[in-house]
mmCIF file of C-alpha atoms (C1' of nucleotides) in Angstrom:
data_model
loop_
_atom_site.group_PDB
_atom_site.id
_atom_site.type_symbol
_atom_site.label_atom_id
_atom_site.label_comp_id
_atom_site.label_asym_id
_atom_site.label_seq_id
_atom_site.Cartn_x
_atom_site.Cartn_y
_atom_site.Cartn_z
ATOM 1 C CA MET F 1 153.975 -60.383 -158.381
ATOM 2 C CA THR F 2 151.918 -63.428 -158.979
ATOM 3 C CA ASN F 3 148.752 -61.812 -157.681
ATOM 4 C CA LEU F 4 145.684 -63.027 -159.450
ATOM 5 C CA PRO F 5 142.984 -60.695 -160.764
ATOM 6 C CA ALA F 6 140.618 -59.366 -158.128
ATOM 7 C CA HIS F 7 137.635 -61.264 -159.490
ATOM 8 C CA HIS F 8 139.447 -64.518 -159.123
ATOM 9 C CA SER F 9 137.805 -66.853 -156.637
ATOM 10 C CA ASN F 10 139.536 -69.395 -154.513
ATOM 11 C CA ASP F 11 137.572 -72.175 -156.069
ATOM 12 C CA VAL F 12 138.887 -73.621 -159.236
ATOM 13 C CA ASP F 13 135.674 -73.873 -161.180
ATOM 14 C CA ASP F 14 136.349 -72.098 -164.442
ATOM 15 C CA CYS F 15 135.389 -74.430 -167.252
ATOM 16 C CA ALA F 16 137.513 -72.925 -170.007
ATOM 17 C CA PHE F 17 140.444 -72.854 -167.665
ATOM 18 C CA ARG F 18 140.038 -76.502 -166.807
ATOM 19 C CA SER F 19 139.517 -77.395 -170.428
ATOM 20 C CA PHE F 20 142.847 -75.956 -171.407
ATOM 21 C CA LEU F 21 144.485 -77.260 -168.295
ATOM 22 C CA ASP F 22 143.664 -80.694 -169.626
ATOM 23 C CA ARG F 23 145.767 -79.882 -172.640
ATOM 24 C CA VAL F 24 148.696 -78.309 -170.875
ATOM 25 C CA ALA F 25 148.734 -80.753 -168.011
ATOM 26 C CA ASP F 26 149.381 -83.588 -170.410
ATOM 27 C CA LYS F 27 152.620 -85.497 -170.428
ATOM 28 C CA TRP F 28 152.967 -85.863 -174.174
ATOM 29 C CA SER F 29 151.952 -82.269 -174.851
ATOM 30 C CA LEU F 30 154.579 -80.955 -172.478
ATOM 31 C CA LEU F 31 157.288 -83.223 -173.819
ATOM 32 C CA LEU F 32 156.494 -82.266 -177.406
ATOM 33 C CA ILE F 33 156.501 -78.553 -176.683
ATOM 34 C CA VAL F 34 159.837 -78.837 -174.941
ATOM 35 C CA THR F 35 161.253 -80.902 -177.760
ATOM 36 C CA LEU F 36 160.080 -78.445 -180.395
ATOM 37 C CA GLU F 37 161.544 -75.548 -178.461
ATOM 38 C CA ASN F 38 164.876 -77.336 -178.307
ATOM 39 C CA ALA F 39 164.835 -78.101 -182.021
ATOM 40 C CA PRO F 40 167.813 -76.606 -183.852
ATOM 41 C CA LYS F 41 165.825 -74.740 -186.459
ATOM 42 C CA GLN F 42 162.713 -74.557 -184.256
ATOM 43 C CA ARG F 43 161.251 -77.172 -186.555
ATOM 44 C CA ARG F 44 161.037 -80.918 -186.429
ATOM 45 C CA ARG F 45 159.714 -83.604 -188.686
ATOM 46 C CA PHE F 46 157.241 -86.245 -187.612
ATOM 47 C CA SER F 47 159.827 -89.009 -187.425
ATOM 48 C CA GLU F 48 162.295 -86.796 -185.592
ATOM 49 C CA LEU F 49 159.709 -86.073 -182.933
ATOM 50 C CA LYS F 50 159.002 -89.770 -182.601
ATOM 51 C CA LYS F 51 162.682 -90.407 -181.940
ATOM 52 C CA SER F 52 163.093 -87.454 -179.609
ATOM 53 C CA VAL F 53 160.224 -88.459 -177.356
ATOM 54 C CA PRO F 54 160.965 -92.079 -176.496
ATOM 55 C CA GLY F 55 157.948 -94.140 -175.636
ATOM 56 C CA ILE F 56 155.374 -92.160 -177.537
ATOM 57 C CA SER F 57 153.368 -94.219 -179.967
ATOM 58 C CA GLN F 58 152.623 -93.087 -183.469
ATOM 59 C CA ARG F 59 148.998 -92.756 -182.557
ATOM 60 C CA MET F 60 149.654 -90.554 -179.527
ATOM 61 C CA LEU F 61 152.128 -88.470 -181.480
ATOM 62 C CA THR F 62 149.567 -87.764 -184.176
ATOM 63 C CA THR F 63 146.771 -87.115 -181.710
ATOM 64 C CA THR F 64 148.809 -84.825 -179.502
ATOM 65 C CA LEU F 65 150.182 -82.877 -182.446
ATOM 66 C CA ARG F 66 146.655 -82.380 -183.768
ATOM 67 C CA ASN F 67 145.404 -81.107 -180.433
ATOM 68 C CA LEU F 68 148.318 -78.720 -180.085
ATOM 69 C CA GLU F 69 147.670 -77.483 -183.595
ATOM 70 C CA ARG F 70 144.007 -77.057 -182.777
ATOM 71 C CA ASP F 71 144.888 -74.914 -179.788
ATOM 72 C CA GLY F 72 147.078 -72.733 -181.959
ATOM 73 C CA LEU F 73 150.259 -73.761 -180.203
ATOM 74 C CA LEU F 74 152.003 -75.143 -183.262
ATOM 75 C CA VAL F 75 151.744 -75.038 -187.036
ATOM 76 C CA ARG F 76 151.991 -77.894 -189.425
ATOM 77 C CA HIS F 77 154.050 -77.288 -192.536
ATOM 78 C CA PHE F 78 153.145 -79.794 -195.207
ATOM 79 C CA PHE F 79 155.372 -80.256 -198.243
ATOM 80 C CA PRO F 80 153.675 -82.285 -200.980
ATOM 81 C CA GLU F 81 156.832 -84.013 -202.093
ATOM 82 C CA ILE F 82 157.420 -87.692 -202.613
ATOM 83 C CA PRO F 83 157.896 -89.000 -200.082
ATOM 84 C CA PRO F 84 155.889 -86.371 -198.242
ATOM 85 C CA ARG F 85 157.549 -84.169 -195.671
ATOM 86 C CA VAL F 86 155.927 -82.461 -192.704
ATOM 87 C CA GLU F 87 157.550 -80.050 -190.323
ATOM 88 C CA TYR F 88 156.125 -78.911 -187.023
ATOM 89 C CA GLU F 89 156.912 -75.563 -185.507
ATOM 90 C CA LEU F 90 155.752 -73.742 -182.403
ATOM 91 C CA THR F 91 153.661 -70.658 -183.022
ATOM 92 C CA THR F 92 154.324 -67.420 -181.198
ATOM 93 C CA LEU F 93 151.710 -68.527 -178.719
ATOM 94 C CA GLY F 94 153.424 -71.873 -178.328
ATOM 95 C CA LYS F 95 156.837 -70.310 -177.801
ATOM 96 C CA ASN F 96 155.197 -67.984 -175.346
ATOM 97 C CA LEU F 97 153.845 -70.925 -173.416
ATOM 98 C CA MET F 98 157.388 -72.256 -173.210
ATOM 99 C CA CYS F 99 158.224 -69.609 -170.599
ATOM 100 C CA PRO F 100 156.084 -71.069 -167.800
ATOM 101 C CA ILE F 101 156.614 -74.609 -169.088
ATOM 102 C CA GLY F 102 160.359 -74.105 -169.146
ATOM 103 C CA GLU F 103 160.345 -72.926 -165.558
ATOM 104 C CA LEU F 104 158.323 -75.940 -164.570
ATOM 105 C CA VAL F 105 160.745 -78.287 -166.318
ATOM 106 C CA GLN F 106 163.626 -76.450 -164.728
ATOM 107 C CA TRP F 107 162.039 -76.831 -161.343
ATOM 108 C CA ILE F 108 161.547 -80.553 -161.821
ATOM 109 C CA ARG F 109 165.132 -81.064 -162.927
ATOM 110 C CA GLN F 110 166.382 -79.144 -159.910
ATOM 111 C CA ASN F 111 164.183 -80.886 -157.375
ATOM 112 C CA TRP F 112 163.646 -84.419 -158.522
ATOM 113 C CA THR F 113 166.320 -85.843 -156.263
ATOM 114 C CA THR F 114 164.560 -84.265 -153.293
ATOM 115 C CA ILE F 115 161.311 -85.776 -154.437
ATOM 116 C CA THR F 116 162.852 -89.164 -155.046
ATOM 117 C CA ASN F 117 164.180 -89.128 -151.497
ATOM 118 C CA ALA F 118 160.780 -88.112 -150.185
ATOM 119 C CA ARG F 119 159.206 -90.992 -152.053
ATOM 120 C CA ASN F 120 161.662 -93.504 -150.699
ATOM 121 C CA GLU F 121 161.180 -92.206 -147.191
ATOM 122 C CA PHE F 122 157.415 -92.340 -147.529
ATOM 123 C CA ASP F 123 157.471 -95.824 -148.985
ATOM 124 C CA LYS F 124 159.724 -97.022 -146.209
ATOM 125 C CA ASN F 125 157.085 -95.963 -143.691
ATOM 126 C CA ASN F 126 154.209 -97.342 -145.708
ATOM 127 C CA MET F 127 155.678 -100.563 -146.927
ATOM 128 C CA ALA F 128 153.812 -102.577 -149.503
ATOM 129 C CA LYS F 129 151.161 -99.918 -149.868
ATOM 130 C CA SER F 130 151.211 -99.451 -153.593
ATOM 131 C CA THR F 131 150.694 -95.929 -154.870
ATOM 132 C CA GLY F 132 150.312 -96.841 -158.474
ATOM 133 C CA VAL F 133 153.599 -95.313 -159.499
ATOM 134 C CA LYS F 134 155.537 -97.375 -161.966
ATOM 135 C CA GLU F 135 159.189 -98.089 -161.457
ATOM 136 C CA CYS F 136 161.549 -97.635 -164.360
ATOM 137 C CA MET D 1 171.351 -69.122 -163.299
ATOM 138 C CA THR D 2 168.952 -71.257 -165.162
ATOM 139 C CA ASN D 3 171.608 -72.951 -167.257
ATOM 140 C CA LEU D 4 171.072 -76.613 -167.644
ATOM 141 C CA PRO D 5 173.767 -79.098 -166.745
ATOM 142 C CA ALA D 6 176.214 -79.737 -169.525
ATOM 143 C CA HIS D 7 175.118 -83.332 -169.897
ATOM 144 C CA HIS D 8 171.569 -82.310 -170.664
ATOM 145 C CA SER D 9 170.467 -83.625 -174.037
ATOM 146 C CA ASN D 10 167.758 -82.396 -176.313
ATOM 147 C CA ASP D 11 165.922 -85.642 -176.035
ATOM 148 C CA VAL D 12 163.508 -85.944 -173.187
ATOM 149 C CA ASP D 13 164.446 -89.378 -171.972
ATOM 150 C CA ASP D 14 165.203 -88.920 -168.292
ATOM 151 C CA CYS D 15 163.198 -91.474 -166.370
ATOM 152 C CA ALA D 16 163.045 -89.695 -163.021
ATOM 153 C CA PHE D 17 162.079 -86.538 -164.782
ATOM 154 C CA ARG D 18 159.242 -88.237 -166.614
ATOM 155 C CA SER D 19 158.161 -89.996 -163.459
ATOM 156 C CA PHE D 20 157.669 -86.748 -161.644
ATOM 157 C CA LEU D 21 156.228 -85.113 -164.715
ATOM 158 C CA ASP D 22 153.457 -87.658 -164.421
ATOM 159 C CA ARG D 23 152.679 -86.234 -161.006
ATOM 160 C CA VAL D 24 152.925 -82.579 -161.867
ATOM 161 C CA ALA D 25 151.223 -82.905 -165.197
ATOM 162 C CA ASP D 26 148.083 -84.134 -163.530
ATOM 163 C CA LYS D 27 144.877 -82.163 -163.498
ATOM 164 C CA TRP D 28 143.834 -82.925 -159.938
ATOM 165 C CA SER D 29 147.343 -82.446 -158.562
ATOM 166 C CA LEU D 30 147.617 -79.009 -160.096
ATOM 167 C CA LEU D 31 144.166 -77.958 -158.946
ATOM 168 C CA LEU D 32 144.825 -79.146 -155.408
ATOM 169 C CA ILE D 33 148.157 -77.370 -155.181
ATOM 170 C CA VAL D 34 146.599 -74.146 -156.399
ATOM 171 C CA THR D 35 143.712 -74.529 -153.989
ATOM 172 C CA LEU D 36 146.004 -75.151 -151.043
ATOM 173 C CA GLU D 37 148.125 -72.160 -151.933
ATOM 174 C CA ASN D 38 145.028 -69.978 -151.996
ATOM 175 C CA ALA D 39 143.833 -71.288 -148.663
ATOM 176 C CA PRO D 40 143.443 -68.561 -146.025
ATOM 177 C CA LYS D 41 145.620 -70.153 -143.407
ATOM 178 C CA GLN D 42 147.560 -72.207 -145.956
ATOM 179 C CA ARG D 43 145.632 -75.154 -144.651
ATOM 180 C CA ARG D 44 142.494 -76.898 -145.739
ATOM 181 C CA ARG D 45 140.446 -79.776 -144.459
ATOM 182 C CA PHE D 46 139.467 -82.768 -146.538
ATOM 183 C CA SER D 47 135.874 -81.646 -146.988
ATOM 184 C CA GLU D 48 136.914 -78.103 -147.818
ATOM 185 C CA LEU D 49 139.154 -79.364 -150.562
ATOM 186 C CA LYS D 50 136.330 -81.463 -151.917
ATOM 187 C CA LYS D 51 134.130 -78.376 -152.149
ATOM 188 C CA SER D 52 136.871 -76.194 -153.582
ATOM 189 C CA VAL D 53 137.686 -78.527 -156.414
ATOM 190 C CA PRO D 54 134.322 -79.217 -158.039
ATOM 191 C CA GLY D 55 134.097 -82.489 -159.865
ATOM 192 C CA ILE D 56 136.736 -84.363 -157.936
ATOM 193 C CA SER D 57 135.507 -87.607 -156.429
ATOM 194 C CA GLN D 58 136.314 -88.656 -152.919
ATOM 195 C CA ARG D 59 138.440 -91.440 -154.280
ATOM 196 C CA MET D 60 140.505 -89.176 -156.529
ATOM 197 C CA LEU D 61 140.873 -86.616 -153.759
ATOM 198 C CA THR D 62 142.273 -89.215 -151.396
ATOM 199 C CA THR D 63 144.532 -90.757 -154.021
ATOM 200 C CA THR D 64 145.900 -87.449 -155.240
ATOM 201 C CA LEU D 65 146.513 -86.163 -151.729
ATOM 202 C CA ARG D 66 148.402 -89.354 -150.880
ATOM 203 C CA ASN D 67 150.599 -89.040 -153.948
ATOM 204 C CA LEU D 68 151.344 -85.401 -153.230
ATOM 205 C CA GLU D 69 152.203 -86.334 -149.662
ATOM 206 C CA ARG D 70 154.426 -89.125 -150.905
ATOM 207 C CA ASP D 71 156.317 -86.687 -153.086
ATOM 208 C CA GLY D 72 156.831 -84.407 -150.114
ATOM 209 C CA LEU D 73 154.722 -81.619 -151.552
ATOM 210 C CA LEU D 74 152.252 -81.476 -148.694
ATOM 211 C CA VAL D 75 151.899 -82.621 -145.118
ATOM 212 C CA ARG D 76 148.918 -84.222 -143.524
ATOM 213 C CA HIS D 77 148.028 -82.978 -140.058
ATOM 214 C CA PHE D 78 145.878 -85.511 -138.290
ATOM 215 C CA PHE D 79 143.952 -84.549 -135.163
ATOM 216 C CA PRO D 80 142.603 -87.599 -133.307
ATOM 217 C CA GLU D 81 139.421 -85.904 -132.222
ATOM 218 C CA ILE D 82 135.883 -87.141 -132.566
ATOM 219 C CA PRO D 83 134.916 -86.651 -135.257
ATOM 220 C CA PRO D 84 138.444 -86.773 -136.635
ATOM 221 C CA ARG D 85 139.920 -83.714 -138.274
ATOM 222 C CA VAL D 86 142.617 -83.597 -140.919
ATOM 223 C CA GLU D 87 144.291 -80.537 -142.347
ATOM 224 C CA TYR D 88 146.459 -80.461 -145.411
ATOM 225 C CA GLU D 89 149.227 -77.960 -145.918
ATOM 226 C CA LEU D 90 151.825 -77.415 -148.586
ATOM 227 C CA THR D 91 155.397 -78.071 -147.557
ATOM 228 C CA THR D 92 158.166 -75.657 -148.395
ATOM 229 C CA LEU D 93 158.809 -77.768 -151.440
ATOM 230 C CA GLY D 94 155.148 -77.581 -152.382
ATOM 231 C CA LYS D 95 154.983 -73.829 -151.975
ATOM 232 C CA ASN D 96 158.146 -73.648 -153.989
ATOM 233 C CA LEU D 97 156.522 -75.581 -156.784
ATOM 234 C CA MET D 98 153.738 -73.014 -156.765
ATOM 235 C CA CYS D 99 156.051 -70.517 -158.447
ATOM 236 C CA PRO D 100 156.219 -72.254 -161.824
ATOM 237 C CA ILE D 101 152.701 -73.602 -161.402
ATOM 238 C CA GLY D 102 151.376 -70.157 -160.622
ATOM 239 C CA GLU D 103 152.956 -68.748 -163.729
ATOM 240 C CA LEU D 104 151.439 -71.513 -165.775
ATOM 241 C CA VAL D 105 148.001 -70.854 -164.326
ATOM 242 C CA GLN D 106 148.500 -67.149 -164.890
ATOM 243 C CA TRP D 107 149.427 -67.814 -168.507
ATOM 244 C CA ILE D 108 146.357 -69.941 -169.061
ATOM 245 C CA ARG D 109 144.051 -67.321 -167.585
ATOM 246 C CA GLN D 110 145.611 -64.671 -169.787
ATOM 247 C CA ASN D 111 145.515 -66.671 -172.987
ATOM 248 C CA TRP D 112 142.549 -68.962 -172.903
ATOM 249 C CA THR D 113 140.391 -66.671 -175.019
ATOM 250 C CA THR D 114 143.052 -66.766 -177.708
ATOM 251 C CA ILE D 115 143.099 -70.531 -177.503
ATOM 252 C CA THR D 116 139.339 -70.789 -177.558
ATOM 253 C CA ASN D 117 139.303 -68.722 -180.729
ATOM 254 C CA ALA D 118 141.996 -70.914 -182.247
ATOM 255 C CA ARG D 119 139.953 -73.985 -181.415
ATOM 256 C CA ASN D 120 136.818 -72.584 -182.987
ATOM 257 C CA GLU D 121 138.731 -71.583 -186.090
ATOM 258 C CA PHE D 122 140.334 -75.001 -186.358
ATOM 259 C CA ASP D 123 137.053 -76.801 -185.847
ATOM 260 C CA LYS D 124 135.390 -74.654 -188.486
ATOM 261 C CA ASN D 125 137.966 -75.869 -190.998
ATOM 262 C CA ASN D 126 137.802 -79.462 -189.840
ATOM 263 C CA MET D 127 134.123 -79.887 -189.325
ATOM 264 C CA ALA D 128 132.826 -83.001 -187.661
ATOM 265 C CA LYS D 129 136.317 -84.258 -187.042
ATOM 266 C CA SER D 130 136.152 -84.983 -183.381
ATOM 267 C CA THR D 131 139.238 -84.225 -181.348
ATOM 268 C CA GLY D 132 138.099 -85.870 -178.179
ATOM 269 C CA VAL D 133 137.652 -82.614 -176.331
ATOM 270 C CA LYS D 134 134.556 -82.434 -174.219
ATOM 271 C CA GLU D 135 132.287 -79.457 -174.345
ATOM 272 C CA CYS D 136 131.083 -77.931 -171.091
ATOM 273 C "C1'" DC G 1 134.416 -86.296 -140.693
ATOM 274 C "C1'" DT G 2 137.700 -88.785 -143.145
ATOM 275 C "C1'" DG G 3 138.627 -92.051 -145.052
ATOM 276 C "C1'" DT G 4 138.877 -97.507 -147.208
ATOM 277 C "C1'" DA G 5 137.002 -101.234 -150.163
ATOM 278 C "C1'" DT G 6 134.687 -102.833 -154.041
ATOM 279 C "C1'" DC G 7 132.493 -102.871 -158.286
ATOM 280 C "C1'" DC G 8 132.391 -101.582 -162.859
ATOM 281 C "C1'" DG G 9 131.883 -98.674 -166.982
ATOM 282 C "C1'" DT G 10 134.696 -95.610 -169.880
ATOM 283 C "C1'" DC G 11 138.289 -94.356 -172.542
ATOM 284 C "C1'" DC G 12 143.153 -93.969 -172.899
ATOM 285 C "C1'" DC G 13 146.679 -95.755 -175.384
ATOM 286 C "C1'" DG G 14 149.680 -99.313 -177.457
ATOM 287 C "C1'" DA G 15 149.957 -102.688 -181.293
ATOM 288 C "C1'" DT G 16 149.021 -103.808 -185.749
ATOM 289 C "C1'" DA G 17 147.683 -103.408 -190.418
ATOM 290 C "C1'" DC G 18 146.904 -100.578 -194.213
ATOM 291 C "C1'" DT G 19 147.070 -96.068 -197.385
ATOM 292 C "C1'" DG G 20 148.714 -92.074 -200.284
ATOM 293 C "C1'" DC C 1 157.520 -90.624 -194.817
ATOM 294 C "C1'" DA C 2 153.495 -89.520 -192.526
ATOM 295 C "C1'" DG C 3 149.859 -90.664 -191.501
ATOM 296 C "C1'" DT C 4 144.621 -93.290 -190.836
ATOM 297 C "C1'" DA C 5 141.741 -97.252 -189.134
ATOM 298 C "C1'" DT C 6 140.701 -100.666 -186.085
ATOM 299 C "C1'" DC C 7 140.928 -103.613 -182.180
ATOM 300 C "C1'" DG C 8 141.573 -104.840 -177.451
ATOM 301 C "C1'" DG C 9 143.751 -104.868 -172.709
ATOM 302 C "C1'" DG C 10 144.196 -102.252 -168.905
ATOM 303 C "C1'" DA C 11 144.311 -98.308 -166.270
ATOM 304 C "C1'" DC C 12 141.564 -94.340 -164.781
ATOM 305 C "C1'" DG C 13 138.089 -92.712 -162.311
ATOM 306 C "C1'" DG C 14 132.956 -92.428 -160.649
ATOM 307 C "C1'" DA C 15 129.415 -94.495 -157.519
ATOM 308 C "C1'" DT C 16 128.307 -96.802 -153.678
ATOM 309 C "C1'" DA C 17 128.729 -99.027 -149.348
ATOM 310 C "C1'" DC C 18 130.956 -99.334 -145.228
ATOM 311 C "C1'" DA C 19 134.435 -98.447 -141.336
ATOM 312 C "C1'" DG C 20 136.891 -95.889 -137.449
#
DNA sequence: CTGTATCCGTCCCGATACTG
DNA sequence: CAGTATCGGGACGGATACAG
């Protein structure tokens, strides 16, 4: 079912693939896509997104939104009012991407306790060997 | 079946979730998981992995493998021979994670031309405005 | 072969100030 | 409200040397 095309090699050396992987395999990108998908009207304003994704800075929010727009995953609706209003909305492509992303998120939510246990177990056996993972 | 728990909020503020997202949403982690899944015998040696994932440094390979091991996604088989031999293999949990990952990879392979076109179109309309994306 | 240790440049990203 | 501009600390990650 998940068979890859016949020409696919075992090595992961496709440049375009890796280029887009950099976009998709990005924490803020994923969180924003999920947040936009969950939006009531499928749209969210800049400030709403900032609230909905705790910890993201204004700079990162702007940058990530621009990159997602560049990749055709979302559209920016600009209303020249005063004060100005901007609404972000996933494109068809972006909503489409939500299928695999959603399954990934689902998987994480279902398995994170298992992983947390694995981490604790591992750390117990490798005491004081930092792995660079921040505690919350 | 895929219903989320009732307490699930629209905001993405779950710490454990984000912690593991940092692991999964990592370029090298994803590439290594895919590579291990594609491995003939489901196992690969350190040097094989280094060849199969072009561009990864020895340091990043070691670090990423350790983190994946810590999260219980792969096991490290150490053979105390001379010279030493080490084989890496996905755990059940790791293979399980390949389902959503595989779909994501599949999606990227199917849609990257669309995205490339979107990028070119966007860049045409926003000339000289760098987006921090490296060319290949 | 499979790492570990160290150095060090790059750039990510948060904080702050300012604009339309 | 929704950004842009700028600065700076710190983490990321490559290169190299060395160890078991």
